[in-house]
Short mmCIF file of N, CA and C in Angstrom, two decimals:
data_model
loop_
_atom_site.label_atom_id
_atom_site.label_comp_id
_atom_site.label_asym_id
_atom_site.label_seq_id
_atom_site.Cartn_x
_atom_site.Cartn_y
_atom_site.Cartn_z
N THR A 274 1.10 -1.12 -0.01
CA THR A 274 0.22 -0.22 0.13
C THR A 274 0.75 1.25 -0.30
N HIS A 275 1.98 1.25 0.46
CA HIS A 275 2.83 2.33 0.80
C HIS A 275 3.23 3.02 -0.69
N ALA A 276 3.52 1.56 -1.60
CA ALA A 276 3.90 2.19 -3.18
C ALA A 276 2.49 2.72 -3.75
N TYR A 277 1.46 2.71 -3.21
CA TYR A 277 0.16 3.02 -3.94
C TYR A 277 -0.10 4.60 -3.53
N SER A 278 0.14 4.41 -2.19
CA SER A 278 0.25 6.22 -1.83
C SER A 278 1.06 7.15 -2.57
N ASN A 279 2.74 6.40 -2.19
CA ASN A 279 3.29 7.53 -3.34
C ASN A 279 2.69 7.29 -4.84
N SER A 280 2.34 6.57 -5.22
CA SER A 280 2.00 6.82 -6.77
C SER A 280 0.70 8.01 -6.88
N ALA A 281 -0.32 7.76 -5.92
CA ALA A 281 -0.77 8.53 -5.82
C ALA A 281 -0.58 9.71 -5.26
N ALA A 282 0.46 10.27 -4.38
CA ALA A 282 0.76 11.82 -4.13
C ALA A 282 1.17 12.03 -5.27
N ASP A 283 2.42 11.61 -5.99
CA ASP A 283 3.01 12.07 -7.65
C ASP A 283 1.96 12.45 -8.15
N VAL A 284 0.82 11.38 -8.44
CA VAL A 284 -0.02 11.69 -9.72
C VAL A 284 -1.13 13.28 -9.27
N ILE A 285 -0.93 13.36 -8.12
CA ILE A 285 -1.87 14.40 -7.73
C ILE A 285 -0.87 15.97 -7.80
N ASP A 286 0.57 15.73 -7.58
CA ASP A 286 2.00 16.56 -8.36
C ASP A 286 1.69 16.79 -9.10
N ARG A 287 1.60 15.99 -9.65
CA ARG A 287 1.83 16.37 -11.44
C ARG A 287 0.58 17.42 -12.10
N ALA A 288 -1.14 16.60 -10.92
CA ALA A 288 -1.80 17.36 -11.89
C ALA A 288 -1.91 18.74 -12.39
N GLY A 289 -1.40 19.36 -10.50
CA GLY A 289 -1.58 20.70 -10.40
C GLY A 289 -2.93 20.93 -9.95
N VAL A 290 -3.27 22.39 -9.37
CA VAL A 290 -4.32 22.96 -8.95
C VAL A 290 -5.39 23.52 -10.24
N VAL A 291 -6.48 23.74 -10.49
CA VAL A 291 -7.20 24.04 -11.42
C VAL A 291 -8.04 25.19 -10.46
N GLU A 292 -7.96 26.40 -10.67
CA GLU A 292 -8.74 27.65 -10.01
C GLU A 292 -9.82 27.92 -11.01
N ARG A 293 -10.89 27.92 -10.49
CA ARG A 293 -12.28 28.81 -11.08
C ARG A 293 -12.65 29.64 -10.45
N PHE A 294 -13.54 30.71 -10.95
CA PHE A 294 -14.01 31.54 -10.18
C PHE A 294 -14.94 31.85 -10.65
N ILE A 295 -15.98 32.60 -10.47
CA ILE A 295 -17.48 33.23 -10.63
C ILE A 295 -16.85 34.12 -11.33
N THR A 296 -17.98 33.82 -12.79
CA THR A 296 -17.70 34.86 -13.67
C THR A 296 -19.14 35.82 -13.88
N GLU A 297 -18.82 37.32 -14.87
CA GLU A 297 -19.70 37.48 -14.88
C GLU A 297 -20.18 38.32 -16.59
N LYS A 298 -20.92 38.10 -17.32
CA LYS A 298 -20.72 38.68 -18.69
C LYS A 298 -21.87 40.04 -18.59
N PHE A 299 -21.24 41.15 -18.92
CA PHE A 299 -22.10 42.07 -19.65
C PHE A 299 -21.89 43.05 -20.57
N LYS A 300 -22.80 43.50 -21.25
CA LYS A 300 -22.42 43.93 -22.84
C LYS A 300 -22.20 45.44 -22.63
N ILE A 301 -21.73 45.93 -23.17
CA ILE A 301 -21.32 47.24 -23.51
C ILE A 301 -21.65 48.22 -24.94
N THR A 302 -21.79 49.03 -25.06
CA THR A 302 -21.65 49.52 -26.63
C THR A 302 -21.04 50.98 -26.69
N LEU A 303 -20.14 51.26 -27.55
CA LEU A 303 -19.54 52.47 -27.69
C LEU A 303 -18.86 52.61 -29.12
N GLN A 304 -18.36 53.76 -28.79
CA GLN A 304 -18.73 54.28 -30.53
C GLN A 304 -16.95 53.64 -31.03
N PHE A 305 -16.63 53.68 -32.30
CA PHE A 305 -16.22 52.69 -32.94
C PHE A 305 -14.25 53.27 -32.32
N SER A 306 -14.58 54.67 -32.22
CA SER A 306 -12.86 55.50 -32.12
C SER A 306 -12.83 54.92 -29.99
N ASP A 307 -13.48 54.37 -29.74
CA ASP A 307 -13.32 54.35 -28.36
C ASP A 307 -12.86 52.59 -28.04
N TYR A 308 -12.89 52.04 -29.40
CA TYR A 308 -12.87 50.88 -29.20
C TYR A 308 -11.06 50.32 -28.84
N ASN A 309 -10.09 50.42 -29.14
CA ASN A 309 -9.21 50.10 -29.34
C ASN A 309 -8.30 50.66 -27.75
N PRO A 310 -9.02 51.44 -27.37
CA PRO A 310 -8.61 51.97 -25.47
C PRO A 310 -9.00 50.56 -25.17
N VAL A 311 -10.30 50.44 -25.57
CA VAL A 311 -11.81 50.22 -24.78
C VAL A 311 -10.98 48.22 -24.35
N GLU A 312 -10.50 47.78 -25.36
CA GLU A 312 -10.03 46.57 -25.68
C GLU A 312 -8.77 46.27 -24.70
N ARG A 313 -8.31 47.33 -25.28
CA ARG A 313 -6.51 46.97 -24.24
C ARG A 313 -6.85 47.46 -23.24
N LEU A 314 -8.27 48.07 -22.51
CA LEU A 314 -8.34 48.26 -21.11
C LEU A 314 -8.79 46.57 -20.11
N ILE A 315 -9.83 46.24 -21.00
CA ILE A 315 -10.42 44.90 -21.06
C ILE A 315 -9.36 43.86 -20.59
N ARG A 316 -8.03 43.47 -22.00
CA ARG A 316 -7.42 42.82 -21.50
C ARG A 316 -6.40 42.90 -20.18
N GLN A 317 -6.26 44.23 -19.97
CA GLN A 317 -4.92 44.89 -18.89
C GLN A 317 -5.99 44.13 -17.49
N GLU A 318 -7.08 44.51 -17.70
CA GLU A 318 -7.92 44.18 -16.12
C GLU A 318 -8.66 42.39 -16.32
N GLY A 319 -7.97 41.55 -17.13
CA GLY A 319 -8.20 40.38 -17.32
C GLY A 319 -9.66 39.78 -17.53
N ALA A 320 -10.12 40.60 -17.98
CA ALA A 320 -11.10 40.14 -18.79
C ALA A 320 -11.01 39.84 -20.01
N LYS A 321 -12.17 39.28 -20.65
CA LYS A 321 -12.31 38.65 -22.21
C LYS A 321 -13.67 39.52 -22.67
N VAL A 322 -13.37 39.51 -24.09
CA VAL A 322 -14.84 39.78 -24.78
C VAL A 322 -15.35 39.06 -25.02
N ALA A 323 -16.26 38.31 -25.03
CA ALA A 323 -16.61 37.41 -25.26
C ALA A 323 -17.73 37.30 -26.57
N ASP A 324 -17.99 38.10 -27.29
CA ASP A 324 -18.96 38.14 -28.20
C ASP A 324 -18.88 39.76 -28.53
N SER A 325 -18.39 40.22 -29.93
CA SER A 325 -18.46 41.29 -30.83
C SER A 325 -19.53 41.79 -31.50
N ASN A 326 -19.79 42.93 -32.00
CA ASN A 326 -20.93 42.80 -32.99
C ASN A 326 -20.32 44.88 -33.38
N PHE A 327 -19.61 44.80 -34.87
CA PHE A 327 -19.27 46.36 -35.49
C PHE A 327 -19.98 46.35 -36.05
N ALA A 328 -20.90 47.86 -35.74
CA ALA A 328 -22.25 47.84 -37.07
C ALA A 328 -21.70 49.64 -36.95
N GLU A 329 -22.79 50.57 -36.92
CA GLU A 329 -22.77 51.91 -36.54
C GLU A 329 -21.94 52.33 -34.97
N ARG A 330 -22.06 51.34 -34.36
CA ARG A 330 -21.88 51.68 -33.10
C ARG A 330 -20.93 50.27 -32.83
N VAL A 331 -20.27 49.61 -31.44
CA VAL A 331 -19.67 48.39 -31.29
C VAL A 331 -20.16 47.89 -30.40
N SER A 332 -20.83 47.02 -30.36
CA SER A 332 -21.42 46.01 -29.10
C SER A 332 -20.50 44.84 -28.28
N LEU A 333 -20.16 45.03 -27.24
CA LEU A 333 -19.41 43.78 -26.41
C LEU A 333 -19.68 43.48 -25.57
N THR A 334 -19.94 41.98 -25.54
CA THR A 334 -20.03 41.28 -24.55
C THR A 334 -18.85 40.67 -24.20
N VAL A 335 -18.87 41.46 -22.61
CA VAL A 335 -17.45 41.00 -21.87
C VAL A 335 -17.46 40.20 -20.47
N LYS A 336 -16.77 39.29 -20.49
CA LYS A 336 -16.44 38.11 -19.30
C LYS A 336 -15.40 38.43 -18.47
N ILE A 337 -16.00 38.92 -16.87
CA ILE A 337 -14.78 38.87 -16.41
C ILE A 337 -15.02 38.19 -14.58
N ARG A 338 -14.12 38.35 -14.23
CA ARG A 338 -14.60 37.69 -12.74
C ARG A 338 -15.44 38.87 -12.00
N MET A 339 -16.30 38.04 -11.12
CA MET A 339 -17.08 39.05 -10.50
C MET A 339 -16.67 39.93 -9.81
N SER A 340 -15.61 39.70 -8.87
CA SER A 340 -14.98 40.38 -8.31
C SER A 340 -14.31 41.81 -8.66
N GLY A 341 -14.09 41.44 -9.95
CA GLY A 341 -13.73 42.66 -11.05
C GLY A 341 -14.79 43.38 -11.65
N VAL A 342 -16.12 43.34 -11.62
CA VAL A 342 -16.65 44.14 -12.78
C VAL A 342 -16.94 45.40 -12.16
N GLN A 343 -17.61 45.76 -10.94
CA GLN A 343 -17.44 47.36 -10.63
C GLN A 343 -16.33 48.70 -10.55
N SER A 344 -15.30 47.43 -10.43
CA SER A 344 -13.83 48.45 -11.28
C SER A 344 -13.67 48.44 -12.72
N LEU A 345 -13.94 47.44 -13.34
CA LEU A 345 -14.09 47.60 -14.83
C LEU A 345 -14.93 48.46 -15.33
N LYS A 346 -16.39 48.71 -15.01
CA LYS A 346 -17.14 49.40 -15.30
C LYS A 346 -16.68 50.87 -14.82
N GLU A 347 -16.26 50.95 -13.68
CA GLU A 347 -15.59 52.74 -13.12
C GLU A 347 -14.67 52.75 -14.71
N LYS A 348 -13.85 51.83 -14.83
CA LYS A 348 -12.65 52.62 -15.84
C LYS A 348 -13.30 52.52 -17.25
N LEU A 349 -14.05 52.00 -17.21
CA LEU A 349 -14.78 52.04 -18.50
C LEU A 349 -15.34 53.54 -19.11
N VAL A 350 -16.47 53.71 -18.00
CA VAL A 350 -16.73 54.98 -18.12
C VAL A 350 -15.36 56.19 -18.05
N ASP A 351 -14.99 55.92 -16.88
CA ASP A 351 -13.61 57.15 -17.32
C ASP A 351 -12.51 56.87 -18.68
N LEU A 352 -12.40 56.10 -18.85
CA LEU A 352 -11.80 56.03 -19.85
C LEU A 352 -12.17 56.58 -21.35
N THR A 353 -14.18 56.15 -21.59
CA THR A 353 -14.64 56.86 -22.27
C THR A 353 -15.48 58.42 -22.16
N SER A 354 -14.90 58.99 -20.98
CA SER A 354 -15.70 60.35 -20.60
C SER A 354 -17.00 60.21 -20.84
N GLY A 355 -17.64 58.90 -20.11
CA GLY A 355 -18.84 58.75 -20.42
C GLY A 355 -19.75 57.80 -21.88
N ARG A 356 -18.85 57.41 -22.35
CA ARG A 356 -19.65 57.47 -23.20
C ARG A 356 -20.12 55.96 -24.05
N VAL A 357 -19.20 55.01 -22.88
CA VAL A 357 -20.02 53.78 -22.54
C VAL A 357 -21.33 53.56 -22.54
N GLU A 358 -22.14 52.71 -23.11
CA GLU A 358 -23.00 52.28 -22.16
C GLU A 358 -23.38 50.79 -21.73
N PHE A 359 -23.86 50.71 -20.94
CA PHE A 359 -23.98 49.38 -20.40
C PHE A 359 -25.31 48.63 -20.41
N GLY A 360 -25.60 47.23 -21.10
CA GLY A 360 -26.94 46.86 -21.12
C GLY A 360 -27.42 46.22 -22.50
#
């Protein structure tokens, strides 16, 4: 049984730890001229663009850890001087 317990410990050590976080998605609409800085900010904050639609205005669905939602929204408002729309 000692060999088994060592083998099991080896497998666990090699498998590593997988962290999962509660995430939230929200939609934003912005002017095309704001897209590049907004996309850069989204990446810097550890968020991802889950969906995008480029028309007269740009619509993005943003996915981020729930703990970072409020901070990202505030930074988006600041970055776009309030031009970003949520919902």
